[in-house]
Short mmCIF file of C-alpha atoms in Angstrom, two decimals:
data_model
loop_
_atom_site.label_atom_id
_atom_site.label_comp_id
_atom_site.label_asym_id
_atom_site.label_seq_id
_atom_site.Cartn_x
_atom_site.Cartn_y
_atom_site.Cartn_z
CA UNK A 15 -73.77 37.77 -22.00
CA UNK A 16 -73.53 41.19 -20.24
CA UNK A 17 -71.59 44.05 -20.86
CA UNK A 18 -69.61 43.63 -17.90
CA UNK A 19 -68.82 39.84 -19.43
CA UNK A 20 -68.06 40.65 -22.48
CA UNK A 21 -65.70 43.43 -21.64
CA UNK A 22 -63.83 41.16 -19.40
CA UNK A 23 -63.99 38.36 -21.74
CA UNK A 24 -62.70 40.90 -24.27
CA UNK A 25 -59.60 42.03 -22.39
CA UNK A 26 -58.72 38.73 -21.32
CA UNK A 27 -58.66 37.66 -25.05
CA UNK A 28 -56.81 40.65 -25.97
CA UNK A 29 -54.22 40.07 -23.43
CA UNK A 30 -53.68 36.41 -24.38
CA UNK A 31 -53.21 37.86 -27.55
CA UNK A 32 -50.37 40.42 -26.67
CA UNK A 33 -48.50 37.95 -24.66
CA UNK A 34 -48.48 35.53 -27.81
CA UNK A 35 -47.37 38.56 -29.45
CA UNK A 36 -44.61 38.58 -27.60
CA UNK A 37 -43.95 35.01 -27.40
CA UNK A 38 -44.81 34.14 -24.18
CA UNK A 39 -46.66 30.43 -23.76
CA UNK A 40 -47.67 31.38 -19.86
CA UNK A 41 -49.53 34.63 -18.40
CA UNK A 42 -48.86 33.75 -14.41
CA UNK A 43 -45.41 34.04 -14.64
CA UNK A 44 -44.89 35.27 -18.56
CA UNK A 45 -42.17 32.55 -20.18
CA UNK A 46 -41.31 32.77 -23.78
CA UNK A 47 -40.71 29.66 -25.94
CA UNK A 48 -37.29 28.71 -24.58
CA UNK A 49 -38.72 29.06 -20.95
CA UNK A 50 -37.02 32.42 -20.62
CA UNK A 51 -38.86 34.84 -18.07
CA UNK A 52 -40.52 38.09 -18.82
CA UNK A 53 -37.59 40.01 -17.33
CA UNK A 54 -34.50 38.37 -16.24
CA UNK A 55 -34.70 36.55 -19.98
CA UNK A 56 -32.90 33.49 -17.63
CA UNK A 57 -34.44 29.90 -18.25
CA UNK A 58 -33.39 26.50 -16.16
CA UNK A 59 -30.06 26.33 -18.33
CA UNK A 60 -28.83 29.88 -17.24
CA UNK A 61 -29.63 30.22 -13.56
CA UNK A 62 -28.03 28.04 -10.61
CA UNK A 63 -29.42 26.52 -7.42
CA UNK A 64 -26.74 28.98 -5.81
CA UNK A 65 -27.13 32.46 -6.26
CA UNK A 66 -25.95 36.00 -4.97
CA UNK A 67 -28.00 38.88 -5.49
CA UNK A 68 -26.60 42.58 -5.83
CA UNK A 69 -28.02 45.76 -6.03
CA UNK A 70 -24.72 47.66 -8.03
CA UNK A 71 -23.85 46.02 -11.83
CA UNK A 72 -20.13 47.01 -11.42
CA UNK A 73 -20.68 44.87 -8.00
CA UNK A 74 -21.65 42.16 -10.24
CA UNK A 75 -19.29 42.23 -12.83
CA UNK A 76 -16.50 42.57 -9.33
CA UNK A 77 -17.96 39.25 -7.79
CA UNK A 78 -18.55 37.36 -10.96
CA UNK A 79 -14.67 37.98 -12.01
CA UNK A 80 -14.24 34.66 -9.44
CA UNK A 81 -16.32 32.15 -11.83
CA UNK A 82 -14.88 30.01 -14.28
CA UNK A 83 -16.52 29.38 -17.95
CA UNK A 84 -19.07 32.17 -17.29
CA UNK A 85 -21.78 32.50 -19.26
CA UNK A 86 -23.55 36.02 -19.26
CA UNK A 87 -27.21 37.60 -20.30
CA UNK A 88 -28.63 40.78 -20.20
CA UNK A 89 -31.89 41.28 -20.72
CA UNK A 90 -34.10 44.19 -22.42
CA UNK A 91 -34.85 45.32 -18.83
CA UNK A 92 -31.32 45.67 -17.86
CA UNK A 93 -31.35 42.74 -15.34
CA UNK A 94 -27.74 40.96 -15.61
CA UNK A 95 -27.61 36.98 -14.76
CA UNK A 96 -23.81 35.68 -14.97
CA UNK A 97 -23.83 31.93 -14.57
CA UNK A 98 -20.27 29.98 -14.11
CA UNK A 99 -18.37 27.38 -11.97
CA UNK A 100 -16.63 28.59 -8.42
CA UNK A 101 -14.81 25.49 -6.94
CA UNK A 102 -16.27 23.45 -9.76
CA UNK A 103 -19.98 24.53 -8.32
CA UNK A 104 -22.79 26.17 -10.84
CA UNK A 105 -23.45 29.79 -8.93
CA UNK A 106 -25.13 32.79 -10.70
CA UNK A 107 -24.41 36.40 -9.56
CA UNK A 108 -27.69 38.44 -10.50
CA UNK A 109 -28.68 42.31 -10.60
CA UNK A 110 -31.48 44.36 -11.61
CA UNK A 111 -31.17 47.27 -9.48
CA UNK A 112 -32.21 48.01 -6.38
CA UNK A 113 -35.65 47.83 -4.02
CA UNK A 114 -38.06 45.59 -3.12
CA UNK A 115 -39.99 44.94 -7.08
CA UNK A 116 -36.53 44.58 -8.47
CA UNK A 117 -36.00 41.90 -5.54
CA UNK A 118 -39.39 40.12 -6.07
CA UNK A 119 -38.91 39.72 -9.84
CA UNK A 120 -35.51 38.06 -9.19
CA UNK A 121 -37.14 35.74 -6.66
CA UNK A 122 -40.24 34.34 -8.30
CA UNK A 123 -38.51 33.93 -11.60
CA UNK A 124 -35.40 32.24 -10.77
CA UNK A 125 -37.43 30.20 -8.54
CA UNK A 126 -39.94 29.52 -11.42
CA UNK A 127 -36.76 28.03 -13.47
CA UNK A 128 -34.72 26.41 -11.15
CA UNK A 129 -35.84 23.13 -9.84
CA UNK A 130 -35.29 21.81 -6.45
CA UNK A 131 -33.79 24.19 -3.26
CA UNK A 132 -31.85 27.37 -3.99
CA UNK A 133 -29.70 29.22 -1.84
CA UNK A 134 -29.52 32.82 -2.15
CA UNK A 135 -27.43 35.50 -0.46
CA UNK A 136 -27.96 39.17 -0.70
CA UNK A 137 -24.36 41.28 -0.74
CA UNK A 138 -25.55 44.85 -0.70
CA UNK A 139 -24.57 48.15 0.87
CA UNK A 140 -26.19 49.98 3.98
CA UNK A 141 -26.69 52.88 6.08
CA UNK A 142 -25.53 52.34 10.20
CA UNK A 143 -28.09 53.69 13.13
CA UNK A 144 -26.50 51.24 15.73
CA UNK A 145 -23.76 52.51 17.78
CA UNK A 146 -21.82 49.71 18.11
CA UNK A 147 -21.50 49.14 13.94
CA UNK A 148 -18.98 51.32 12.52
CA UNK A 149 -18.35 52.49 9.24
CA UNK A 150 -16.64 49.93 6.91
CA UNK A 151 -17.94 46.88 8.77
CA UNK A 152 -19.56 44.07 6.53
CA UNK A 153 -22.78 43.34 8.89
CA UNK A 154 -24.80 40.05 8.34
CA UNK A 155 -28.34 40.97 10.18
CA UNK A 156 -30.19 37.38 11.26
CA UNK A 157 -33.05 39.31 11.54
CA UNK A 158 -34.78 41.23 8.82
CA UNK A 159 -37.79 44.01 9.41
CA UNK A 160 -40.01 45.78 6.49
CA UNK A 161 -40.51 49.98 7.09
CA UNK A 162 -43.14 51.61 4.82
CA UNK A 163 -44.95 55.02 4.51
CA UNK A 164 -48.09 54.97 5.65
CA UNK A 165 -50.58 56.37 3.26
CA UNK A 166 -53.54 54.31 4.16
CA UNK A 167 -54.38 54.99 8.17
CA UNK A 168 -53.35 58.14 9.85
CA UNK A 169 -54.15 57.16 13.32
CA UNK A 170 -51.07 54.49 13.24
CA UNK A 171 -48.74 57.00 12.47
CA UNK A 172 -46.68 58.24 9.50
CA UNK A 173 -45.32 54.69 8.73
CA UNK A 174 -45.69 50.95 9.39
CA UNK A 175 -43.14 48.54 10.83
CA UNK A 176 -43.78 44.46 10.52
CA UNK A 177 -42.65 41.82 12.67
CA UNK A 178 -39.10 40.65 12.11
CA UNK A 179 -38.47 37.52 9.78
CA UNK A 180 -34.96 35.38 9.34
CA UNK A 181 -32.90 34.59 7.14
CA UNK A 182 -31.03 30.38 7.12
CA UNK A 183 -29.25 30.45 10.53
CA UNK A 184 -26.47 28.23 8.80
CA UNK A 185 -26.02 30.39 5.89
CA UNK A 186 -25.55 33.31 7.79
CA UNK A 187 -23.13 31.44 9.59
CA UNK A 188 -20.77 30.42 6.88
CA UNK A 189 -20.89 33.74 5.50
CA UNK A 190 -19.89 35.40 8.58
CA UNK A 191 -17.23 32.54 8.76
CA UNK A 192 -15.42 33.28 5.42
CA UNK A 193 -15.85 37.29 5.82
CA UNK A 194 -14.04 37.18 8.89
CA UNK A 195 -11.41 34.58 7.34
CA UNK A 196 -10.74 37.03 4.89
CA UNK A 197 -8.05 38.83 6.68
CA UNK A 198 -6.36 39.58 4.27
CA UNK A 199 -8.39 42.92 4.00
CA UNK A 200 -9.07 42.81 7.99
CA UNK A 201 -13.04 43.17 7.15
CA UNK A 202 -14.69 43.88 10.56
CA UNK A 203 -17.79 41.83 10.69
CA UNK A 204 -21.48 42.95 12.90
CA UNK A 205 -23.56 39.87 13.31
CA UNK A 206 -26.78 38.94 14.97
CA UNK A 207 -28.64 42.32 14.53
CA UNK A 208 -31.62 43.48 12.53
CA UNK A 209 -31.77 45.14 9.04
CA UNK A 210 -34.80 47.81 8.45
CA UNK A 211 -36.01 47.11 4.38
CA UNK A 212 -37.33 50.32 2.91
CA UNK A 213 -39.89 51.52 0.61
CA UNK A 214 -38.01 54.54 -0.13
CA UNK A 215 -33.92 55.25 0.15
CA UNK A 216 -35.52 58.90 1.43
CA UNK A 217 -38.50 59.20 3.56
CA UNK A 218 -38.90 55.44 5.14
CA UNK A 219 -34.97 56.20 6.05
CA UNK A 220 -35.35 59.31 8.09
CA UNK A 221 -34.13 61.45 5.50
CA UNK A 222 -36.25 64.79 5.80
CA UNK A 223 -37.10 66.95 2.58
CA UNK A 224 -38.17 70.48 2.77
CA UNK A 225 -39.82 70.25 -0.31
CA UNK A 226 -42.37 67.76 0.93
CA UNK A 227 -44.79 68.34 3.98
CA UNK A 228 -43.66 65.36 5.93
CA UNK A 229 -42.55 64.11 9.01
CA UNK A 230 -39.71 61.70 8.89
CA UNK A 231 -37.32 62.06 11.21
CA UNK A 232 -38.97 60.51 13.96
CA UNK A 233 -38.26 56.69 12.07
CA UNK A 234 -35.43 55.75 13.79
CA UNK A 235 -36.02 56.44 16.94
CA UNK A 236 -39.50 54.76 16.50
CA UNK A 237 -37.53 51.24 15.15
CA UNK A 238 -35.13 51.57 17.95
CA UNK A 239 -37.16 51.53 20.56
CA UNK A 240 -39.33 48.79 19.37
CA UNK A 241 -36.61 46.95 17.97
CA UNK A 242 -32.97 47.92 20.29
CA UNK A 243 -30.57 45.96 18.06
CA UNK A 244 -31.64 47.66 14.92
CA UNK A 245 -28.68 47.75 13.35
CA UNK A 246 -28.53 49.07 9.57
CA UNK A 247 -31.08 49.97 6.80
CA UNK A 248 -31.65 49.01 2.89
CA UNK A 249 -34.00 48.47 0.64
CA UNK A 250 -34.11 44.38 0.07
CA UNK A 251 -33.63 41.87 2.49
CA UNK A 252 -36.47 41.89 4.37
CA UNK A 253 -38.52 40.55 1.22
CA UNK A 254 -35.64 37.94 0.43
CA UNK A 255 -36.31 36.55 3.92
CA UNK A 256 -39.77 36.60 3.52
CA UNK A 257 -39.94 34.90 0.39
CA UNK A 258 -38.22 31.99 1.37
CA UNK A 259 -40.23 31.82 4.24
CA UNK A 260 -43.28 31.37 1.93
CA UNK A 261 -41.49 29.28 -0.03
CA UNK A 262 -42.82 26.00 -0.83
CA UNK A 263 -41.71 22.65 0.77
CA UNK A 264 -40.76 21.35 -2.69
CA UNK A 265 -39.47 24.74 -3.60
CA UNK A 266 -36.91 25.52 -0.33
CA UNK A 267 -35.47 28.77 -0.87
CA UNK A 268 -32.76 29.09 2.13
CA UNK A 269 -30.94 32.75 2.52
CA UNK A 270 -28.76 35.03 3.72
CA UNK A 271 -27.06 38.34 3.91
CA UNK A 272 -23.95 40.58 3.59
CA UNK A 273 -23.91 44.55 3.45
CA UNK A 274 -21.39 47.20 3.59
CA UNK A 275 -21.89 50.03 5.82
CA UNK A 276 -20.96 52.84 3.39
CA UNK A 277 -21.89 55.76 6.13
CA UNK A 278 -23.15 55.92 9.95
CA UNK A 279 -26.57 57.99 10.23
CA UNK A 280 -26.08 58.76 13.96
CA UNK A 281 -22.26 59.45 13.88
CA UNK A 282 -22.29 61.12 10.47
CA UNK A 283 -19.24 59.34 8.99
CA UNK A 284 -18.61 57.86 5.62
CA UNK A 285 -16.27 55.08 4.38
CA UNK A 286 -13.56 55.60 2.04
CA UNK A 287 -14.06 54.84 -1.51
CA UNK A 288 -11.22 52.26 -1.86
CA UNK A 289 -11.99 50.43 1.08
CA UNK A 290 -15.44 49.89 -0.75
CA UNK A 291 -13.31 48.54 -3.30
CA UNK A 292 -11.44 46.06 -1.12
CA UNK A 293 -14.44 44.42 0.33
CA UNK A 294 -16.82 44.27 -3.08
CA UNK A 295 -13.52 42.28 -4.16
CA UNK A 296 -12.80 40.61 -0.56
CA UNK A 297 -15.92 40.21 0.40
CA UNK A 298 -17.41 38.60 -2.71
CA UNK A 299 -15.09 35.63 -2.86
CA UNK A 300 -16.01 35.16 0.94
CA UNK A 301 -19.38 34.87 -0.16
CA UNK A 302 -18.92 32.76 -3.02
CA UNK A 303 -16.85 30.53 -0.46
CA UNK A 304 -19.98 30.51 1.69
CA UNK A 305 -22.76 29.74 -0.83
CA UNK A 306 -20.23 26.84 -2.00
CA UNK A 307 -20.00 25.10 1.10
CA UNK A 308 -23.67 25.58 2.14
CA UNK A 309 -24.97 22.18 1.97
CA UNK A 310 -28.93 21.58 1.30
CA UNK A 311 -30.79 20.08 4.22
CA UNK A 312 -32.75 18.03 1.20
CA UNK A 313 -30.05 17.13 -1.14
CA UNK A 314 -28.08 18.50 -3.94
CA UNK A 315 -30.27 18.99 -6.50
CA UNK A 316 -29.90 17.31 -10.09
CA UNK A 317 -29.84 20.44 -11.44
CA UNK A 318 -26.22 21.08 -10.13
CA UNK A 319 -25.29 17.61 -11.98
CA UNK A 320 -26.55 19.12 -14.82
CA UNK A 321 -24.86 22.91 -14.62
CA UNK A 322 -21.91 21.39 -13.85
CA UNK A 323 -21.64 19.25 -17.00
CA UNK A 324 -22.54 22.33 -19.59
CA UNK A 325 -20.38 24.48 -17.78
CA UNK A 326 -17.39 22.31 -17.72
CA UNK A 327 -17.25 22.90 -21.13
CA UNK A 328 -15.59 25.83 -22.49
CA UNK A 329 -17.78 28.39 -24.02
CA UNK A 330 -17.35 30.36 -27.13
CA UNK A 331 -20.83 31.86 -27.61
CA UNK A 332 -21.97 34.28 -24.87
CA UNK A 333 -25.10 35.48 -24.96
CA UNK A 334 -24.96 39.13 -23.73
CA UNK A 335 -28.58 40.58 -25.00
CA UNK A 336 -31.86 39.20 -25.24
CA UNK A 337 -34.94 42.00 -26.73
CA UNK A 338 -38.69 41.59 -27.16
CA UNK A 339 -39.59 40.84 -30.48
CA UNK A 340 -40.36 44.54 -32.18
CA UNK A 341 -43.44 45.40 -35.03
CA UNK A 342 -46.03 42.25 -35.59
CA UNK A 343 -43.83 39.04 -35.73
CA UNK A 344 -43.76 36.49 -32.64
CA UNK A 345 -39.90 35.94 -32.69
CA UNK A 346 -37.03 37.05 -30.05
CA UNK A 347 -34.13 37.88 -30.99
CA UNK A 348 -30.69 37.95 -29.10
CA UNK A 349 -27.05 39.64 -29.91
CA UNK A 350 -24.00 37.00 -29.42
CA UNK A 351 -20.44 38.10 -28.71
CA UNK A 352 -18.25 34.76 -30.21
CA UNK A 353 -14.94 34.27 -28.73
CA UNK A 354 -12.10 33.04 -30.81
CA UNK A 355 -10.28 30.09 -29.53
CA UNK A 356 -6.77 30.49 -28.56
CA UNK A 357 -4.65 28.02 -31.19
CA UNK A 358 -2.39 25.70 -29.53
#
């Protein structure tokens, strides 16, 4: 055997043996022995075929405060899963933070977990560069587009813009349906445009720095020419629509998307901070309404059956931390919160 062999037989052995270290039985997508994933620490139990993503944990905690019998875990990596019943449905509201890695790990390892289709709606925030989207609106882009920095070929310019990918025309639908229901706030609501995904909040945003040598400004004019009905920009959804594109045929994953315009780039305005408030509260049951009704093109999937039977139940243990084992033993452990129950 060569050097070069042994070496990579070496570190391939050596891995194996840190991953068993930690307790993880797979090295694709790392799963402990309870099938919990590297870093949500969700398994098939914890995580429904309905899910809304967030960027904001107090966002999370706001939209979860609808589910019934909700069971919640944090992991060591700070990503929050609550799992509970809304209309007697299994749904999970999930956050890990915000960006595109923090949106990929979500992705694959729900989907690793979860059998059958899943339906997943983003409910973020945004910046406006449309003119006709104002400040406050809730706008739910069919159309999603990826902008990075270019640090790889000069002669295409400073950065790169893909071609536009969708999001589940029907899902879309019923969650511009129940936002605009919900008059109770009077949410304005911007459909049909596009939403520019970002590698950075900063530079792939227009934002210019004097204390870097480089030219950003020029972005938004570049996306609006090439793409008029550019309407808002983030940091996530173009690589939630993207994803389910790529999804598998056994493995649908059907989306769509909800985000607040907290400011206007062109106009220079900013929301207020209450109204912000209003719609996380609002607009989150709206969505929860919408992910509810969505009905799978396949069928429901048994897993729902199954969610819906543990979580009928009430629970009294919530599991609210789970760690990487620690020193030279192959063991997890977890932190539980017990909840007395109420005597009659």
């Amino acid at each position: 055997m060569c050097i070069r062999d042994r070496v990579s037989t070496q570190s391939t052995w050596g891995f194996q043996r840190k991953m068993q270290h930690l307790g993880m039985t797979s090295i694709e997508i790392p799963l402990d022995g309870e099938g919990r994933t590297m870093h949500m620490g969700a398994n098939k139990n914890e995580v429904a075929n309905r899910m809304i993503i967030v960027g904001d944990f107090e966002r999370c905690n706001v939209v979860a405060e609808h589910l019934t019998n909700a069971k919640r875990i944090e992991s060591k990596r700070k990503f929050l899963t609550i799992t509970g019943l809304y209309n007697g449905i299994p749904v999970s509201v999930v956050c890990g933070g915000m960006g595109v890695s923090i949106t990929d790990f979500i992705i694959r390892e729900a989907r690793e977990v979860v059998p059958g289709p899943m339906a997943i709606v983003r409910f973020g925030s945004c910046g406006i560069v449309h003119p006709d989207v104002t400040v406050g609106d809730i706008i739910v882009p069919d159309q999603a587009i990826m902008v990075q920095q270019n640090f790889f070929d000069k002669t295409s310019g400073p950065f790169l813009i893909s071609e536009p990918c969708s999001g589940c025309p029907e899902l879309n639908a019923l969650t511009a349906k129940h936002l605009k229901s919900a008059t109770v706030a009077k949410i304005s609501v911007a459909t049909g445009g596009i939403v520019a995904s970002t590698d950075s909040f900063y530079a792939s945003q227009g934002r210019q720095s004097s204390s870097f040598d480089q030219e950003c400004k020029g972005v938004i004019p570049t996306i609006a020419k090439k793409y008029p009905n550019h309407h808002i920009f983030e940091m996530e959804t173009f690589y939630l629509y993207k994803l389910a594109e790529m999804s598998a045929k056994d493995k649908k994953i059907y989306t769509g998307c909800a985000c607040i315009g907290l400011f206007h780039r062109i106009k220079e305005k900013i929301v207020e901070g209450y109204k912000v408030k209003v719609m996380e509260i609002v607009g989150g049951k709206a969505l929860l309404d919408a992910i509810t009704e969505f009905k799978f093109p396949e069928k429901e999937p048994e897993n729902t059956a199954a969610l819906i039977k543990l979580f009928a139940k009430k629970q009294f243990l919530s599991l609210i931390h789970i760690s990487e084992p620690t020193r030279r033993y192959a063991i997890s452990y977890a932190v539980f919160c017990l909840k007395k129950k109420k005597p009659h």
